[in-house]
Tab-separated table of C-alpha atoms and ligand atoms in Angstrom:
chain	number	residue	atom	x	y	z
S	1	MET	CA	-0.085	0.145	-0.113
S	2	ALA	CA	1.209	3.604	-0.550
S	3	LYS	CA	2.569	5.600	2.646
S	4	ILE	CA	2.789	8.764	3.347
S	5	ILE	CA	6.659	9.498	5.282
S	6	GLY	CA	5.950	12.982	5.626
S	7	GLY	CA	4.996	16.930	4.625
S	8	LEU	CA	7.327	19.611	3.740
S	9	THR	CA	6.213	23.293	3.548
S	10	THR	CA	7.759	26.469	1.709
S	11	SER	CA	7.050	29.808	0.096
S	12	HIS	CA	6.414	29.699	-3.490
S	13	ILE	CA	7.584	33.374	-4.466
S	14	PRO	CA	8.516	34.118	-8.119
S	15	ALA	CA	11.940	35.841	-7.061
S	16	VAL	CA	13.452	32.582	-5.566
S	17	GLY	CA	12.973	31.208	-9.323
S	18	ASN	CA	15.008	33.911	-10.397
S	19	ALA	CA	17.628	33.648	-7.654
S	20	ILE	CA	18.352	29.869	-8.476
S	21	ALA	CA	18.067	30.812	-12.221
S	22	ASN	CA	21.219	32.794	-11.478
S	23	LYS	CA	22.749	30.696	-8.727
S	24	LEU	CA	22.419	33.486	-6.270
S	25	PHE	CA	22.290	31.136	-3.151
S	26	ASP	CA	25.515	32.812	-1.304
S	27	GLU	CA	24.841	36.358	-1.638
S	28	PRO	CA	23.531	37.961	1.743
S	29	TYR	CA	20.013	38.669	1.049
S	30	TRP	CA	19.624	35.195	-0.436
S	31	LYS	CA	21.559	32.757	1.833
S	32	PRO	CA	19.729	32.804	5.064
S	33	PHE	CA	16.888	31.601	2.764
S	34	PHE	CA	18.198	29.188	0.844
S	35	ASP	CA	20.642	28.073	4.288
S	36	GLY	CA	16.588	26.943	5.004
S	37	TYR	CA	17.054	23.660	2.510
S	38	PRO	CA	19.977	21.334	2.932
S	39	PRO	CA	18.061	19.394	5.619
S	40	LEU	CA	14.933	18.972	3.836
S	41	ARG	CA	16.940	17.710	0.954
S	42	ASP	CA	19.237	15.500	3.061
S	43	TRP	CA	16.010	13.971	4.503
S	44	LEU	CA	14.781	13.531	0.931
S	45	ASP	CA	17.836	11.618	-0.563
S	46	ILE	CA	17.694	9.304	2.458
S	47	HIS	CA	13.705	8.774	1.732
S	48	LYS	CA	13.411	9.009	-1.779
S	49	PRO	CA	9.600	9.259	-2.502
S	50	ASP	CA	8.304	7.997	-5.450
S	51	VAL	CA	5.414	10.762	-5.535
S	52	ALA	CA	5.553	14.440	-4.820
S	53	ILE	CA	1.833	15.325	-4.305
S	54	ASN	CA	2.465	18.878	-4.941
S	55	ILE	CA	-0.369	21.449	-2.918
S	56	TYR	CA	-0.295	24.899	-4.425
S	57	ASN	CA	-2.651	27.741	-5.213
S	58	ASP	CA	-2.837	28.772	-9.207
S	59	HIS	CA	-2.051	32.283	-9.509
S	60	GLY	CA	-3.699	32.937	-12.819
S	61	LEU	CA	-2.056	30.397	-15.041
S	62	GLY	CA	-4.160	27.291	-15.062
S	63	PHE	CA	-7.481	28.839	-13.983
S	64	PHE	CA	-8.463	32.194	-14.457
S	65	LEU	CA	-11.430	34.433	-12.961
S	66	ASN	CA	-13.623	33.161	-15.500
S	67	GLN	CA	-13.500	29.788	-14.545
S	68	MET	CA	-12.434	28.897	-10.648
S	69	PRO	CA	-12.655	25.235	-9.585
S	70	THR	CA	-12.554	25.514	-5.477
S	71	PHE	CA	-10.438	22.421	-5.386
S	72	ALA	CA	-8.633	21.328	-8.531
S	73	ILE	CA	-6.566	17.538	-9.066
S	74	GLY	CA	-3.956	17.259	-12.034
S	75	ALA	CA	-4.894	13.557	-13.602
S	76	ALA	CA	-2.225	14.008	-16.468
S	77	HIS	CA	0.794	12.091	-17.534
S	78	GLU	CA	2.922	15.395	-17.781
S	79	TYR	CA	2.657	18.729	-16.256
S	80	ILE	CA	4.273	22.121	-18.275
S	81	ASN	CA	5.443	24.767	-17.460
S	82	GLU	CA	4.574	28.421	-19.300
S	83	ASP	CA	6.123	32.126	-19.289
S	84	GLU	CA	3.712	34.081	-16.256
S	85	GLY	CA	5.486	37.165	-17.156
S	86	TRP	CA	7.825	37.517	-13.803
S	87	GLY	CA	11.388	36.892	-16.145
S	88	ILE	CA	11.695	33.363	-14.402
S	89	PRO	CA	13.115	30.262	-16.967
S	90	VAL	CA	9.725	28.163	-18.065
S	91	LEU	CA	11.274	24.987	-16.895
S	92	PRO	CA	10.703	21.429	-18.749
S	93	PRO	CA	7.393	19.346	-18.317
S	94	PHE	CA	7.232	17.572	-14.958
S	95	PRO	CA	5.982	13.908	-15.167
S	96	GLY	CA	3.005	12.717	-13.562
S	97	ASP	CA	1.309	9.554	-12.004
S	98	ALA	CA	-2.194	9.667	-13.739
S	99	PRO	CA	-3.269	6.100	-12.055
S	100	LEU	CA	-2.444	7.562	-8.556
S	101	SER	CA	-4.133	11.112	-9.834
S	102	TRP	CA	-7.572	9.050	-10.786
S	103	HIS	CA	-7.330	7.012	-7.679
S	104	ILE	CA	-7.290	10.090	-5.479
S	105	ILE	CA	-9.959	11.850	-7.537
S	106	GLU	CA	-12.415	8.985	-7.341
S	107	SER	CA	-11.881	8.553	-3.247
S	108	MET	CA	-12.053	11.943	-2.809
S	109	VAL	CA	-15.422	12.342	-4.415
S	110	GLU	CA	-16.735	8.942	-2.765
S	111	ASP	CA	-15.644	10.702	0.329
S	112	GLU	CA	-17.950	13.848	-0.253
S	113	PHE	CA	-15.522	16.429	-1.743
S	114	ASP	CA	-16.199	17.410	-5.287
S	115	ILE	CA	-12.818	17.867	-7.089
S	116	THR	CA	-11.953	19.724	-10.580
S	117	SER	CA	-10.130	16.700	-12.564
S	118	CYS	CA	-7.760	17.942	-14.537
S	119	GLN	CA	-6.361	16.292	-17.477
S	120	GLU	CA	-4.089	19.413	-18.841
S	121	LEU	CA	-2.746	21.916	-16.468
S	122	PRO	CA	-0.123	24.141	-17.040
S	123	VAL	CA	1.705	24.895	-13.581
S	124	ASP	CA	3.112	28.294	-12.633
S	125	HIS	CA	5.934	29.484	-10.080
S	126	GLY	CA	3.403	27.928	-6.974
S	127	PHE	CA	3.913	24.817	-8.100
S	128	THR	CA	7.703	24.964	-10.037
S	129	VAL	CA	9.758	26.974	-7.381
S	130	PRO	CA	9.154	24.644	-4.475
S	131	MET	CA	10.062	21.490	-6.880
S	132	GLN	CA	13.090	23.406	-7.779
S	133	LEU	CA	13.835	24.509	-3.943
S	134	PHE	CA	13.408	20.112	-2.764
S	135	TRP	CA	14.792	18.464	-6.092
S	136	PRO	CA	17.655	20.612	-7.623
S	137	GLY	CA	18.140	20.418	-11.008
S	138	LEU	CA	14.627	18.712	-11.386
S	139	GLY	CA	14.766	16.019	-14.147
S	140	ASP	CA	18.507	15.738	-13.566
S	141	HIS	CA	18.132	14.797	-10.074
S	142	PRO	CA	18.680	11.341	-9.171
S	143	ASN	CA	15.826	10.717	-7.236
S	144	PHE	CA	13.180	13.387	-8.518
S	145	PRO	CA	9.604	12.187	-8.072
S	146	ARG	CA	6.668	12.031	-10.458
S	147	ALA	CA	4.367	14.821	-9.170
S	148	ILE	CA	0.707	15.402	-8.619
S	149	PRO	CA	-0.645	19.348	-8.675
S	150	ILE	CA	-3.663	19.928	-6.508
S	151	SER	CA	-4.410	23.468	-6.516
S	152	ALA	CA	-6.886	25.318	-3.913
S	153	ASN	CA	-8.616	28.624	-4.838
S	154	THR	CA	-7.204	31.585	-2.969
S	155	VAL	CA	-7.626	34.266	-5.602
S	156	GLN	CA	-11.200	34.955	-6.194
S	157	HIS	CA	-13.365	34.982	-3.055
S	158	PRO	CA	-15.105	32.864	-1.492
S	159	ILE	CA	-12.114	31.011	-1.125
S	160	PRO	CA	-12.295	27.345	1.524
S	161	THR	CA	-12.463	27.749	5.062
S	162	LEU	CA	-9.226	27.154	7.087
S	163	LYS	CA	-11.379	23.975	8.362
S	164	ARG	CA	-12.199	22.965	4.854
S	165	ALA	CA	-8.740	22.766	4.121
S	166	LEU	CA	-7.546	20.210	6.828
S	167	ASP	CA	-10.539	18.517	6.298
S	168	PHE	CA	-9.561	18.185	2.500
S	169	GLY	CA	-6.129	16.888	3.130
S	170	LYS	CA	-7.618	14.405	6.101
S	171	ALA	CA	-9.790	13.126	3.333
S	172	LEU	CA	-6.717	13.073	0.706
S	173	GLY	CA	-4.272	10.915	3.356
S	174	ARG	CA	-7.125	8.602	3.176
S	175	ALA	CA	-7.048	8.151	-0.324
S	176	ILE	CA	-3.041	8.339	-0.782
S	177	ARG	CA	-3.045	5.367	2.100
S	178	SER	CA	-5.881	3.266	0.039
S	179	TYR	CA	-3.771	2.829	-2.998
S	180	PRO	CA	-2.965	-0.585	-3.693
S	181	GLU	CA	1.019	0.510	-5.300
S	182	ASP	CA	4.015	0.366	-2.726
S	183	ILE	CA	5.026	3.831	-2.883
S	184	LYS	CA	5.845	6.710	-0.768
S	185	VAL	CA	4.631	9.401	-0.546
S	186	VAL	CA	5.392	13.183	0.073
S	187	VAL	CA	2.778	16.094	0.468
S	188	LEU	CA	4.046	19.595	-0.095
S	189	GLY	CA	2.375	22.607	1.242
S	190	THR	CA	3.500	25.498	-0.788
S	191	GLY	CA	2.921	29.275	-0.401
S	192	GLY	CA	2.447	31.423	2.362
S	193	MET	CA	3.142	33.082	4.629
S	194	SER	CA	2.195	36.192	5.482
S	195	HIS	CA	2.143	39.018	2.363
S	196	GLN	CA	0.177	41.349	1.009
S	197	LEU	CA	1.195	42.333	-2.698
S	198	ASP	CA	-1.415	44.844	-3.439
S	199	GLY	CA	-3.593	47.975	-2.080
S	200	GLU	CA	-2.650	50.101	0.911
S	201	ARG	CA	-1.339	47.261	3.032
S	202	ALA	CA	1.385	46.052	-0.091
S	203	GLY	CA	4.353	44.851	2.004
S	204	PHE	CA	2.340	43.505	4.833
S	205	ILE	CA	4.029	41.014	6.970
S	206	ASN	CA	3.203	39.470	10.265
S	207	LYS	CA	6.047	37.650	11.863
S	208	GLU	CA	4.540	36.470	14.847
S	209	PHE	CA	1.320	35.230	13.656
S	210	ASP	CA	3.104	32.984	11.171
S	211	GLN	CA	5.345	31.571	14.390
S	212	MET	CA	2.133	30.977	16.021
S	213	CYS	CA	1.221	29.149	12.522
S	214	MET	CA	4.019	27.217	12.694
S	215	GLU	CA	3.692	26.274	16.176
S	216	LYS	CA	-0.017	25.059	15.645
S	217	ILE	CA	0.496	23.485	12.795
S	218	VAL	CA	2.616	20.556	14.028
S	219	THR	CA	0.882	20.448	17.774
S	220	ASP	CA	-3.028	21.211	17.170
S	221	PRO	CA	-3.989	22.119	13.384
S	222	GLU	CA	-7.588	22.075	14.793
S	223	SER	CA	-7.026	25.005	16.688
S	224	LEU	CA	-6.059	27.082	13.271
S	225	THR	CA	-9.138	26.214	12.112
S	226	LYS	CA	-10.832	28.410	14.438
S	227	ILE	CA	-9.022	31.665	12.533
S	228	SER	CA	-11.752	33.027	9.927
S	229	ARG	CA	-11.230	33.589	6.256
S	230	ARG	CA	-11.681	37.826	7.431
S	231	GLU	CA	-9.288	36.887	10.325
S	232	LEU	CA	-6.661	35.329	7.914
S	233	VAL	CA	-6.808	38.105	5.411
S	234	GLU	CA	-6.604	40.511	8.676
S	235	LYS	CA	-3.312	38.730	10.212
S	236	ALA	CA	-1.499	37.556	7.225
S	237	GLY	CA	-2.143	39.631	4.685
S	238	ALA	CA	-4.653	39.295	0.955
S	239	GLN	CA	-1.837	36.775	-0.194
S	240	GLY	CA	-1.732	35.358	3.464
S	241	THR	CA	-4.408	32.966	2.722
S	242	GLU	CA	-1.897	30.820	0.841
S	243	PHE	CA	-1.547	28.913	4.485
S	244	LEU	CA	-4.512	27.324	3.463
S	245	MET	CA	-2.088	25.398	1.281
S	246	TRP	CA	-0.137	24.574	4.354
S	247	MET	CA	-3.336	23.201	6.495
S	248	MET	CA	-4.266	21.216	3.103
S	249	MET	CA	-0.878	19.458	3.190
S	250	ARG	CA	-0.828	18.898	7.220
S	251	GLY	CA	-4.634	17.111	6.970
S	252	ALA	CA	-2.807	14.166	5.364
S	253	LEU	CA	-0.100	13.412	7.617
S	254	SER	CA	-0.514	11.111	10.631
S	255	GLU	CA	-2.058	13.319	13.269
S	256	LYS	CA	0.951	13.304	15.650
S	257	VAL	CA	4.258	14.303	13.542
S	258	LYS	CA	7.916	15.156	14.209
S	259	PRO	CA	8.947	18.274	13.129
S	260	LEU	CA	12.572	17.819	11.994
S	261	HIS	CA	13.505	20.963	10.651
S	262	THR	CA	12.069	24.722	10.526
S	263	ASN	CA	13.747	27.907	8.748
S	264	TYR	CA	11.380	31.380	8.817
S	265	HIS	CA	12.869	34.443	7.060
S	266	ILE	CA	11.518	37.721	6.373
S	267	PRO	CA	11.202	39.219	4.105
S	268	ILE	CA	12.279	37.527	0.659
S	269	SER	CA	10.612	39.635	-2.284
S	270	ASN	CA	6.771	40.505	-0.384
S	271	THR	CA	6.844	37.607	1.978
S	272	GLY	CA	7.746	35.737	5.077
S	273	ALA	CA	9.541	32.945	4.011
S	274	GLY	CA	8.548	29.636	6.073
S	275	THR	CA	10.258	25.831	5.496
S	276	MET	CA	8.916	22.836	7.467
S	277	LEU	CA	10.019	19.366	7.408
S	278	LEU	CA	7.177	17.325	8.935
S	279	GLU	CA	7.985	13.638	9.419
S	280	CYS	CA	4.834	11.196	10.017
S	281	ILE	CA	4.813	9.093	12.693
S	282	ASP	CA	3.663	5.633	11.948
W	301	DHB	C1	4.890	36.874	-3.861
W	301	DHB	C2	4.806	36.162	-3.046
W	301	DHB	C3	3.871	34.968	-4.005
W	301	DHB	O1	3.264	34.084	-2.936
W	301	DHB	C4	3.433	35.235	-5.252
W	301	DHB	O2	2.333	34.305	-5.842
W	301	DHB	C5	4.031	36.187	-6.335
W	301	DHB	C6	4.784	37.135	-5.648
W	301	DHB	C7	6.042	37.883	-3.613
W	301	DHB	O3	6.729	38.051	-2.903
W	301	DHB	O4	7.363	38.645	-4.412
W	302	FE	FE1	1.694	32.773	-4.193
């Protein structure tokens, strides 16, 4: 049977894609951010997951305001990346795992989550930057996993509640664990933490709130479901709603997890950049 070995989180800022392309790892601005990743890569090199479930939020590349699924799951054999206009290089296609995708979709619909299934889904920086951070070199990396993108709407209100995100993750975990193949799966929660890119509060970051979220997502994710969407926007900024992806990831993991590594650095571009490695406890 498939096994979920753990969860990884990271912010997915486009400027990071640019820094990777230009190898800015040791520049003073970037070093404290990139230094957060080697422990996660070491863990991935030891455990070698076969599949990465990449929970991200599309930013207008795959879906636009005219068609905005609340929850969408990729069901393709590969996922292409396209130019989003940030000046970051377009990456080669990412291999998928369509049989596992369809198993997850069937199981989640059976579990009463209404899913948009996507046999085509161009993936943006929300998906690609984390893949580059965790598996540098992508297809040239010896343990590069197959990937399944899962996107939730954080762009156009009404967005899902934090409770719905955690419940989605729990159903996702049940779906993965019921897959009969003996594969190892890691779940990525990308985006966040606090940031606001537009309006009067552009540049808003809330370190205290981010650190509270990083603590509670390990010990008591249920307590975070008490935060309303309005409060989330107030405390984390308009784009801080991307924390929903972390909640979806957390729901898929075991009830108790071991936090093996944490890094937090502000600012990277406009964002409180948080990275975590949570190992599942059998
Ligand atoms: C930034 C952060 C994001 O999450 C994003 O999608 C785009 C830009 C930023 O901080 O610049
Ligand atoms: Fe984003």
